[in-house]
Tab-separated table of C-alpha atoms in Angstrom:
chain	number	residue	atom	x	y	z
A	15	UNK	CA	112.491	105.009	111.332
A	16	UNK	CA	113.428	102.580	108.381
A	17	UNK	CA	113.011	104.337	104.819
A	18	UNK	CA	110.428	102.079	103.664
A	19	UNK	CA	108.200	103.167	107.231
A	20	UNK	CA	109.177	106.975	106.651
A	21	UNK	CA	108.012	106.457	102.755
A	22	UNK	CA	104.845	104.840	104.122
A	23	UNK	CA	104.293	107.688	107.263
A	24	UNK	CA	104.360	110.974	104.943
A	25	UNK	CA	102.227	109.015	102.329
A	26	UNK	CA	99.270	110.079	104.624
A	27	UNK	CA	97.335	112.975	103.261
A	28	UNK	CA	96.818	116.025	105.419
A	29	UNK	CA	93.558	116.205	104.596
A	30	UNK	CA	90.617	113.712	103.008
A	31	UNK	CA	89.240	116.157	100.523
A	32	UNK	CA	90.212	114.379	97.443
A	33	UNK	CA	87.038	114.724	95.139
A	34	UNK	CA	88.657	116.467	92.149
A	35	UNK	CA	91.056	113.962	91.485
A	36	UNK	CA	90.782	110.281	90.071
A	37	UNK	CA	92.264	107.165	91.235
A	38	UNK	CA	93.751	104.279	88.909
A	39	UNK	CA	95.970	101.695	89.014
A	40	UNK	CA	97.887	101.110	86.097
A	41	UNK	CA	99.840	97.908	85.085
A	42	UNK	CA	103.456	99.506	83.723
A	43	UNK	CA	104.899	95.550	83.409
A	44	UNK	CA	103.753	92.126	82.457
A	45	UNK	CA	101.621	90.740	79.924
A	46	UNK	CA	98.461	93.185	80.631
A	47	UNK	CA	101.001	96.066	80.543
A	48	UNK	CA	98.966	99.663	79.773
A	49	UNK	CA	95.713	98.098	81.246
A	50	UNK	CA	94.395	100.690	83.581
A	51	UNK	CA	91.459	100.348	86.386
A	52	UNK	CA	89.500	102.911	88.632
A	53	UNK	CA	89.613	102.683	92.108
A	54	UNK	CA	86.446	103.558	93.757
A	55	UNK	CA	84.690	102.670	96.774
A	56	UNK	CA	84.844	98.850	95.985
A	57	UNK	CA	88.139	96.962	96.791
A	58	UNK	CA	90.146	95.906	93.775
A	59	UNK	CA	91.096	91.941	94.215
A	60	UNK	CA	94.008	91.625	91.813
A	61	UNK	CA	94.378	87.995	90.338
A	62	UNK	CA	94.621	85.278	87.973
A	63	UNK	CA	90.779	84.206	88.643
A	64	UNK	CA	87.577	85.878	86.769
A	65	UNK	CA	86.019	86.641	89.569
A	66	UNK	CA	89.034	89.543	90.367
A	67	UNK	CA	88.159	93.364	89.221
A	68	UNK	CA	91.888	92.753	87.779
A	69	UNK	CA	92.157	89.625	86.191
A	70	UNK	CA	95.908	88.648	85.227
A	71	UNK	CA	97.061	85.973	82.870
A	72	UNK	CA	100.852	86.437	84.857
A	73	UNK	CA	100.888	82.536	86.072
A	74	UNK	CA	103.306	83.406	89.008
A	75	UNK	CA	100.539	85.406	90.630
A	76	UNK	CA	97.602	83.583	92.488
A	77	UNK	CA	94.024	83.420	92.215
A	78	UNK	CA	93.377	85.897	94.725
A	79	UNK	CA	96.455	87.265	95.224
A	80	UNK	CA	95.924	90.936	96.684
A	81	UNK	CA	93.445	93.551	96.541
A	82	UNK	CA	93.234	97.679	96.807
A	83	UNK	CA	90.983	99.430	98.642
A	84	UNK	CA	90.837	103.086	99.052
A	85	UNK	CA	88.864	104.599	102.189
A	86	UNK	CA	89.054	108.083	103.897
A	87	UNK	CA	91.432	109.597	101.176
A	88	UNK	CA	93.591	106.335	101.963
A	89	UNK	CA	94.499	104.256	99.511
A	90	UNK	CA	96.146	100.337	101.280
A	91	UNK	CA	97.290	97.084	99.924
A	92	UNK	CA	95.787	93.797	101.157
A	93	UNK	CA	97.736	90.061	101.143
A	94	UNK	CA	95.214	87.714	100.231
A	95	UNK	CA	97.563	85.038	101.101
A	96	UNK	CA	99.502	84.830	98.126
A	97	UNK	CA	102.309	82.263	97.409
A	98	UNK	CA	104.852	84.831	96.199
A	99	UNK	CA	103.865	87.852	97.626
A	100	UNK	CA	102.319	91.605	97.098
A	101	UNK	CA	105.880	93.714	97.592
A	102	UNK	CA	106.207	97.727	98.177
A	103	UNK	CA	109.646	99.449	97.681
A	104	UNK	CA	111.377	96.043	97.268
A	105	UNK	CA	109.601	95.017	101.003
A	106	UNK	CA	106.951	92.005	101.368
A	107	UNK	CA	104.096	92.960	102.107
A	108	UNK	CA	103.048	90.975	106.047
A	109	UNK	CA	99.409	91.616	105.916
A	110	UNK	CA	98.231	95.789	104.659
A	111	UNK	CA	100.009	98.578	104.259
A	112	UNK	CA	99.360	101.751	102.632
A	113	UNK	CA	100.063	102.828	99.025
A	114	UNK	CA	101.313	106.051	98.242
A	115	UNK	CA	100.557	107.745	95.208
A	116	UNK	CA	103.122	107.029	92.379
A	117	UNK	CA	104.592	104.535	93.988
A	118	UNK	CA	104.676	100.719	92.527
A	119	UNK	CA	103.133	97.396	93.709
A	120	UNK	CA	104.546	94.400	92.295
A	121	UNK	CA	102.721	90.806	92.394
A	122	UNK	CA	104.758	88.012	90.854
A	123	UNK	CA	105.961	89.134	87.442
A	124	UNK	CA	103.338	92.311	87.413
A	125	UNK	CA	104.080	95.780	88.163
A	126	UNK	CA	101.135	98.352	89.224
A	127	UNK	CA	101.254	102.150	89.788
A	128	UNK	CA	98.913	104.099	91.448
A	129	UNK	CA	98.167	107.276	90.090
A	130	UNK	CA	96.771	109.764	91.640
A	131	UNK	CA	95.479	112.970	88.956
A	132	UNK	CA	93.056	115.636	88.314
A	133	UNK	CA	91.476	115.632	85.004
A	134	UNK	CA	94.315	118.200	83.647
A	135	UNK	CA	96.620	115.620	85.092
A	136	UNK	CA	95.093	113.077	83.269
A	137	UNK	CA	95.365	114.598	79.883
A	138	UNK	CA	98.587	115.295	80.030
A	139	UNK	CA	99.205	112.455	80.975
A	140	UNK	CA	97.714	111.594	77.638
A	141	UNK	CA	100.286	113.156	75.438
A	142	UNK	CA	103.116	111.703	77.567
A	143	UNK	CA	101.344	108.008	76.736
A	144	UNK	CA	101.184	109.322	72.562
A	145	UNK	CA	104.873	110.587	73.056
A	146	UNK	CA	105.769	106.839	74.027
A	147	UNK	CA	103.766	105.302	71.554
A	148	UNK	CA	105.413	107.420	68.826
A	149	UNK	CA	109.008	106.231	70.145
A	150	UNK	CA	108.011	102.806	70.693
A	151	UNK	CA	106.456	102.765	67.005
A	152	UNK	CA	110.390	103.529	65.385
A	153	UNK	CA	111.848	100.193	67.709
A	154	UNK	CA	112.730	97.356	65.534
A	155	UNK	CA	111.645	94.349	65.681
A	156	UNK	CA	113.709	91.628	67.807
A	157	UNK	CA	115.796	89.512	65.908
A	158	UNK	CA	115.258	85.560	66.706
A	159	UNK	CA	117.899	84.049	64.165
A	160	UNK	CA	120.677	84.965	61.758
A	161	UNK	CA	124.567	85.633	62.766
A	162	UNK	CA	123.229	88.015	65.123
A	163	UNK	CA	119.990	87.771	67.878
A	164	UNK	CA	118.997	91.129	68.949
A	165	UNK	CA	116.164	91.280	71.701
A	166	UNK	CA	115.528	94.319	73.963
A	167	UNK	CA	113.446	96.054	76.475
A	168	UNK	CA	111.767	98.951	76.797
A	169	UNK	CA	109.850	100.803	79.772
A	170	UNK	CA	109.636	104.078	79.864
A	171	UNK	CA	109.512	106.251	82.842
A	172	UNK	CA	106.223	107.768	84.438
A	173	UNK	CA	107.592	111.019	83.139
A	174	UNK	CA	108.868	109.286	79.853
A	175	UNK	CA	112.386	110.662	78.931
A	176	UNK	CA	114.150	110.434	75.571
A	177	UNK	CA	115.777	107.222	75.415
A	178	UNK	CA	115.984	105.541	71.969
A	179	UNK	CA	117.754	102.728	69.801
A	180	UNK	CA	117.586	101.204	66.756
A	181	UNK	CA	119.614	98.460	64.671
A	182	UNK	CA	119.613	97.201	60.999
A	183	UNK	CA	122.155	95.617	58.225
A	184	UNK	CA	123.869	98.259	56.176
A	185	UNK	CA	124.402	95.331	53.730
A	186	UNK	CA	125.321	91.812	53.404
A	187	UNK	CA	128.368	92.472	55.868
A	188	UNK	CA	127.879	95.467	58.120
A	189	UNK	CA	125.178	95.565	61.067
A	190	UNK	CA	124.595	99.034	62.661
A	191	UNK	CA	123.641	99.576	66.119
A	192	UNK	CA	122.854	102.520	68.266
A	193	UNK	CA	120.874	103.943	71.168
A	194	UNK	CA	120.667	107.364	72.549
A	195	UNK	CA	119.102	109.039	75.743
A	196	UNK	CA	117.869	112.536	75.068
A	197	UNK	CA	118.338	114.847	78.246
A	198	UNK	CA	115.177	115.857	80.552
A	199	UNK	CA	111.859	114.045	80.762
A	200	UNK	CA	108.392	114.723	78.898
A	201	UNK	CA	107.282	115.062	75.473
A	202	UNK	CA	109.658	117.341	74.179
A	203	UNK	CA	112.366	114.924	74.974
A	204	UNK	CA	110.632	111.878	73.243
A	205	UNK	CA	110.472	113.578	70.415
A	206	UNK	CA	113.673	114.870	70.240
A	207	UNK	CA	114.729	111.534	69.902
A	208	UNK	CA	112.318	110.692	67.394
A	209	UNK	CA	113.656	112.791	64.718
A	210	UNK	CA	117.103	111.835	65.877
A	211	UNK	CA	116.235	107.950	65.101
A	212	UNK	CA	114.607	109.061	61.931
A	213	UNK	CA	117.518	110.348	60.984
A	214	UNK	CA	119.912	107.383	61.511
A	215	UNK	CA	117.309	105.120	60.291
A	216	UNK	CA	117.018	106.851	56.971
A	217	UNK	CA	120.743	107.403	57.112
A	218	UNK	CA	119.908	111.175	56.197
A	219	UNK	CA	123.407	112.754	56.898
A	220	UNK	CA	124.366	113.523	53.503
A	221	UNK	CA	127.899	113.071	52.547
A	222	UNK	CA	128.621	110.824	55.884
A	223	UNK	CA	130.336	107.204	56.020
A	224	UNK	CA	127.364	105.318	58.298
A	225	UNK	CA	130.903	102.733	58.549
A	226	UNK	CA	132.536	104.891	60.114
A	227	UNK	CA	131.036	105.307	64.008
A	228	UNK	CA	133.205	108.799	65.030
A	229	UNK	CA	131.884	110.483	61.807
A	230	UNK	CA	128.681	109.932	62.551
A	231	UNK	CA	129.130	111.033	65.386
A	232	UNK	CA	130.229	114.176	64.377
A	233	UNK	CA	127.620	114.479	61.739
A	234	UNK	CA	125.042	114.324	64.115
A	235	UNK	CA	126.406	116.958	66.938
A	236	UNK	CA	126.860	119.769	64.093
A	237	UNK	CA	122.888	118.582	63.128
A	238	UNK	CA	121.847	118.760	66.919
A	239	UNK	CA	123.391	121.406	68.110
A	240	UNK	CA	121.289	122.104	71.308
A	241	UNK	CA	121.212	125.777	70.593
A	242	UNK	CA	119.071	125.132	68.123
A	243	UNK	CA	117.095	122.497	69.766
A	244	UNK	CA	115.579	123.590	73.276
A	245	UNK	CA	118.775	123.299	75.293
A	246	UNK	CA	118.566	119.325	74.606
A	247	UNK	CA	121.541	117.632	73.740
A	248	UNK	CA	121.867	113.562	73.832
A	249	UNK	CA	124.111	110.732	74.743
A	250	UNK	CA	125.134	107.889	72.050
A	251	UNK	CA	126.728	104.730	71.670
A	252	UNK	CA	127.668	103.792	67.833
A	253	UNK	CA	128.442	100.478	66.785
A	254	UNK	CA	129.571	98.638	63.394
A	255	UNK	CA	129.985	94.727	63.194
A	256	UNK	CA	132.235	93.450	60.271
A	257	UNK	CA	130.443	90.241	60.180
A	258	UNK	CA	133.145	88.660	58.036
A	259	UNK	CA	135.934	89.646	59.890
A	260	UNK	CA	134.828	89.451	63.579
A	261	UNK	CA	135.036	93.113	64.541
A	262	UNK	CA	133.062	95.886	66.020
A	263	UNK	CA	133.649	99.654	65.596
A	264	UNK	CA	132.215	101.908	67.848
A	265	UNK	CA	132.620	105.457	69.120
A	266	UNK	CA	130.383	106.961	72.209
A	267	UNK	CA	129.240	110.347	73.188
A	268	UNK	CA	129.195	111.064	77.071
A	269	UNK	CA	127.252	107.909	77.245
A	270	UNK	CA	127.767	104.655	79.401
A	271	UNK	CA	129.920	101.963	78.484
A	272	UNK	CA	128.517	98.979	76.160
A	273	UNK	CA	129.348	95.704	77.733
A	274	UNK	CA	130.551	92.955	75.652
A	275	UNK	CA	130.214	89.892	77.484
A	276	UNK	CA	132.706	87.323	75.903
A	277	UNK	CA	132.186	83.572	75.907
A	278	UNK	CA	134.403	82.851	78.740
A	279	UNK	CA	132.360	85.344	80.853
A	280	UNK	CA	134.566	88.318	81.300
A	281	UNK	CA	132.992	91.568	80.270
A	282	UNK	CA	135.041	94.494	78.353
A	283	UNK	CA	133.922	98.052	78.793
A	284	UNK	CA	133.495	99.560	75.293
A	285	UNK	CA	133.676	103.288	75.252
A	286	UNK	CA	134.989	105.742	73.992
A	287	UNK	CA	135.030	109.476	76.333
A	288	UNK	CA	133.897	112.212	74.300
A	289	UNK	CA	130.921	115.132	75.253
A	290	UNK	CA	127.668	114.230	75.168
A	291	UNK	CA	126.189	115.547	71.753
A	292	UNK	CA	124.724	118.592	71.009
A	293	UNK	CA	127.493	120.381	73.210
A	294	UNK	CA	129.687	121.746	71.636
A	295	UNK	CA	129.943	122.223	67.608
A	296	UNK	CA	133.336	121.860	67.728
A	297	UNK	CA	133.990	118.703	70.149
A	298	UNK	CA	136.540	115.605	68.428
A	299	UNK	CA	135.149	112.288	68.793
A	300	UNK	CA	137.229	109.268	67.868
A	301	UNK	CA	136.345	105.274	67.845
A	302	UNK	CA	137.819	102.078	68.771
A	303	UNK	CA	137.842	98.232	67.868
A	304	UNK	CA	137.120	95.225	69.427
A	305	UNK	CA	137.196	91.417	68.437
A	306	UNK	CA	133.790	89.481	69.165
A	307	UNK	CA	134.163	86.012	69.306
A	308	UNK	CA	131.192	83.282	68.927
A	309	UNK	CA	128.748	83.425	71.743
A	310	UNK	CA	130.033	86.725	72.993
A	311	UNK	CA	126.572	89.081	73.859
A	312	UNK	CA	127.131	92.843	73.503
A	313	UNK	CA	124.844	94.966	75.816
A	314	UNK	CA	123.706	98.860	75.108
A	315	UNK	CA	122.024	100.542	78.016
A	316	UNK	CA	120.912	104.113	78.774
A	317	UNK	CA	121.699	105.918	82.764
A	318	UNK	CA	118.116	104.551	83.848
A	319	UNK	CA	119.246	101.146	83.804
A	320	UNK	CA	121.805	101.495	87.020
A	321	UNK	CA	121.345	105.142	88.210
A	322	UNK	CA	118.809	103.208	90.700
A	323	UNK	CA	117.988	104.396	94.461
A	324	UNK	CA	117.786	100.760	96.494
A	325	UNK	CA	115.455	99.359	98.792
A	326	UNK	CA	118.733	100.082	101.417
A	327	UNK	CA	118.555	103.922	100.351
A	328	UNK	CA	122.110	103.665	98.187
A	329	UNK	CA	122.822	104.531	94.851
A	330	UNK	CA	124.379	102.565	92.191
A	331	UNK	CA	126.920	103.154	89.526
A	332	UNK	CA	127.673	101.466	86.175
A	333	UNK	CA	129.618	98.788	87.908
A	334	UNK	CA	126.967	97.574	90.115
A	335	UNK	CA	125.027	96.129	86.687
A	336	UNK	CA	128.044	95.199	85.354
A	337	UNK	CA	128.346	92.893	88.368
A	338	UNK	CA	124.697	91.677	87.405
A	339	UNK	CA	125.851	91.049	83.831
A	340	UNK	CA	128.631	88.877	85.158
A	341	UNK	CA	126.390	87.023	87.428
A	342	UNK	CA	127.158	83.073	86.344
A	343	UNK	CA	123.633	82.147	87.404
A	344	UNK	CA	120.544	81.753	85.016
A	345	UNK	CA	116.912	80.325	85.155
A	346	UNK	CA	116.186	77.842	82.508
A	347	UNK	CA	114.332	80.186	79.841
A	348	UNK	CA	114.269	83.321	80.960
A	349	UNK	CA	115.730	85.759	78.259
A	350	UNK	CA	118.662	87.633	79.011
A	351	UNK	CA	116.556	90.705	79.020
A	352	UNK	CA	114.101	89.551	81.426
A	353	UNK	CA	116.533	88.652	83.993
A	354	UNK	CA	118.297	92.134	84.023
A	355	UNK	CA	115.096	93.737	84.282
A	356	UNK	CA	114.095	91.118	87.194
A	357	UNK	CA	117.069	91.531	88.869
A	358	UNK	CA	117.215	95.079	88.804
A	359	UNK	CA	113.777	95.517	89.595
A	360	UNK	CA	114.424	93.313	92.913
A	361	UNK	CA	116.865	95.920	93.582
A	362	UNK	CA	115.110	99.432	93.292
A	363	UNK	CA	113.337	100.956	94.979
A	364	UNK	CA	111.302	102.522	92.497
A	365	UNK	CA	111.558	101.301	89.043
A	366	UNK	CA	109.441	103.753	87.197
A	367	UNK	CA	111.534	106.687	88.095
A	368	UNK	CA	113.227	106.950	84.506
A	369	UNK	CA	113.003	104.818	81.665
A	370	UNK	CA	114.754	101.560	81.375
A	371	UNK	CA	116.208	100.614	78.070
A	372	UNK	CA	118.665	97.415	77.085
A	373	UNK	CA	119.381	95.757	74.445
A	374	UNK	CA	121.315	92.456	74.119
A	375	UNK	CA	122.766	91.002	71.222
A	376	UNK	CA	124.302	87.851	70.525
A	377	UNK	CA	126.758	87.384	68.319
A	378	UNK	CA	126.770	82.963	66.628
């Protein structure tokens, strides 16, 4: 039995008492993204037409493009004869199949969850959606022009976890970058990583060189030492670009490599190996250097990016999105951000498993 049949066979309940919980299907991407809707005893015809009980503005899905119906404690997906597709698990859809609780459906550019809670679940659920809000409320804004174009992306998980970034010009000469991923899921994470980007935002390490990425780093690990925080400690990348002179400094803790993704297409790893902060009081971290030419694009990226289950059951590494970063082809249009996600996406199995954060920047 394939994994995508076995995934579809234990889906059924073992019984079809299921009148204390509620049934929704929530849109976690595209452009209706946080739009929720009830399932009931009606089917739910999904679409770019008025006449759907979800109407979606995404033009690659079709008028009538799929519907929901749940019946019997069941809960399947109906084809309506779209162009593109309804997809499960990374698998086209031939005609029905069922939908499991938590799992996503995707139609053209749209991705849906079905969730499947009691009221308690629900509210919960609640303070996981605030927790988001509140992390999503520190991002700054994309940047569309200048020396530097910074766009990003991100979804966080079902469980939300404690990923963060943030970027902004020192002065005339120096931009700072960052992002961080807070260990464990849930609220206490997200806001763990609140205060942390409060911190670096307000540059509230007194006494410490924000120029200098490894004593920041240092800064920060005697601030958040996980003893004193919950047992959470966090990964970081640290970056400074010396816009006159063409250079980046940087300095990592236990956190994956930045990419910098030069204009003749090869990609250098930029890390430097040091515990993930939080630790240790005590642990050295050190930095590095490296040249960025015009047209090169650096890319920061927490775990959830590549630490993906595929639609063939395996698990990728780091190197397996570096290959995607390397990839030579590109639609006409499509931001660099979108296509990761897309491609990606295409890839998983289950994108909402932990939260997905990127952030390109292009250097002129």
């Amino acid at each position: 039995m394939s994994d995508f049949t076995t995934l579809i066979h234990n889906a059924v309940p073992s019984d079809g008492d299921d009148r204390n919980l509620e049934h929704f299907l929530v849109i976690t991407e595209g452009p209706e993204r946080g739009q929720r809707v009830r399932l009931g005893e009606t089917p739910v015809r999904i679409g770019r037409l008025d006449e759907c009980e979800l109407t979606l503005t995404d033009p690659s899905v079709s008028g009538f493009h799929c519907q929901v119906v749940r019946a019997d404690g069941i809960v399947r997906v109906e084809d309506l004869g779209s162009t593109n597709g309804s997809f499960l698990a990374g698998r086209r859809i031939s005609k029905s199949a069922m939908l499991p609780a938590g799992l996503t459906l995707r139609v053209g550019g749209t991705a849906l969850r079905y969730e499947c809670r009691t009221p308690e679940d629900r509210e919960q659920l609640s303070d996981l959606q605030r927790a988001a809000r509140y992390v999503e409320a520190l991002l700054p804004a994309p940047r569309t022009d200048g020396p530097v174009e910074v766009d990003w992306c991100f979804n966080p998980s079902s469980h939300i976890g404690g990923d963060g970034f943030g970027y902004h010009d020192y002065d005339d000469d120096h931009l700072l970058v960052y992002l961080i991923d807070v260990s464990g899921h849930g609220v206490g994470s997200a806001l763990h990583a609140v205060s942390i980007l409060n911190v670096l935002r307000k540059q509230a390490l007194p006494d410490v060189d924000f120029l200098a990425p490894a004593e920041v780093l240092v800064a920060l690990n005697e601030k958040f030492d996980m003893r004193g925080h919950g047992g959470l400690f966090f990964t970081m990348w640290y970056g400074v670009f010396r816009r006159e002179e063409r250079m980046l400094d940087y300095a990592s803790a236990g956190h994956p490599p930045a990419l910098l993704r030069r204009s003749s297409g090869a990609v250098d790893r930029l890390q430097t190996k040091s515990l993930a902060l939080g630790m240790s009081p005590a642990a050295p971290y050190g930095s590095a250097s490296a040249s960025v030419e015009e047209d090169s694009q650096l890319y920061l990226f927490s775990d959830g990016v590549f630490d993906i289950e595929t639609t063939a059951g395996d698990r990728w590494s780091s190197e397996d999105f570096v290959n995607i970063v390397e990839e030579s082809e590109r639609n006409e249009g499509e931001a660099e951000t979108d296509r990761l996600r897309r491609r990606v996406t295409e890839c998983s199995a289950d994108p909402t498993v932990d939260d997905f954060t990127l952030l390109v920047a292009r250097f002129r």
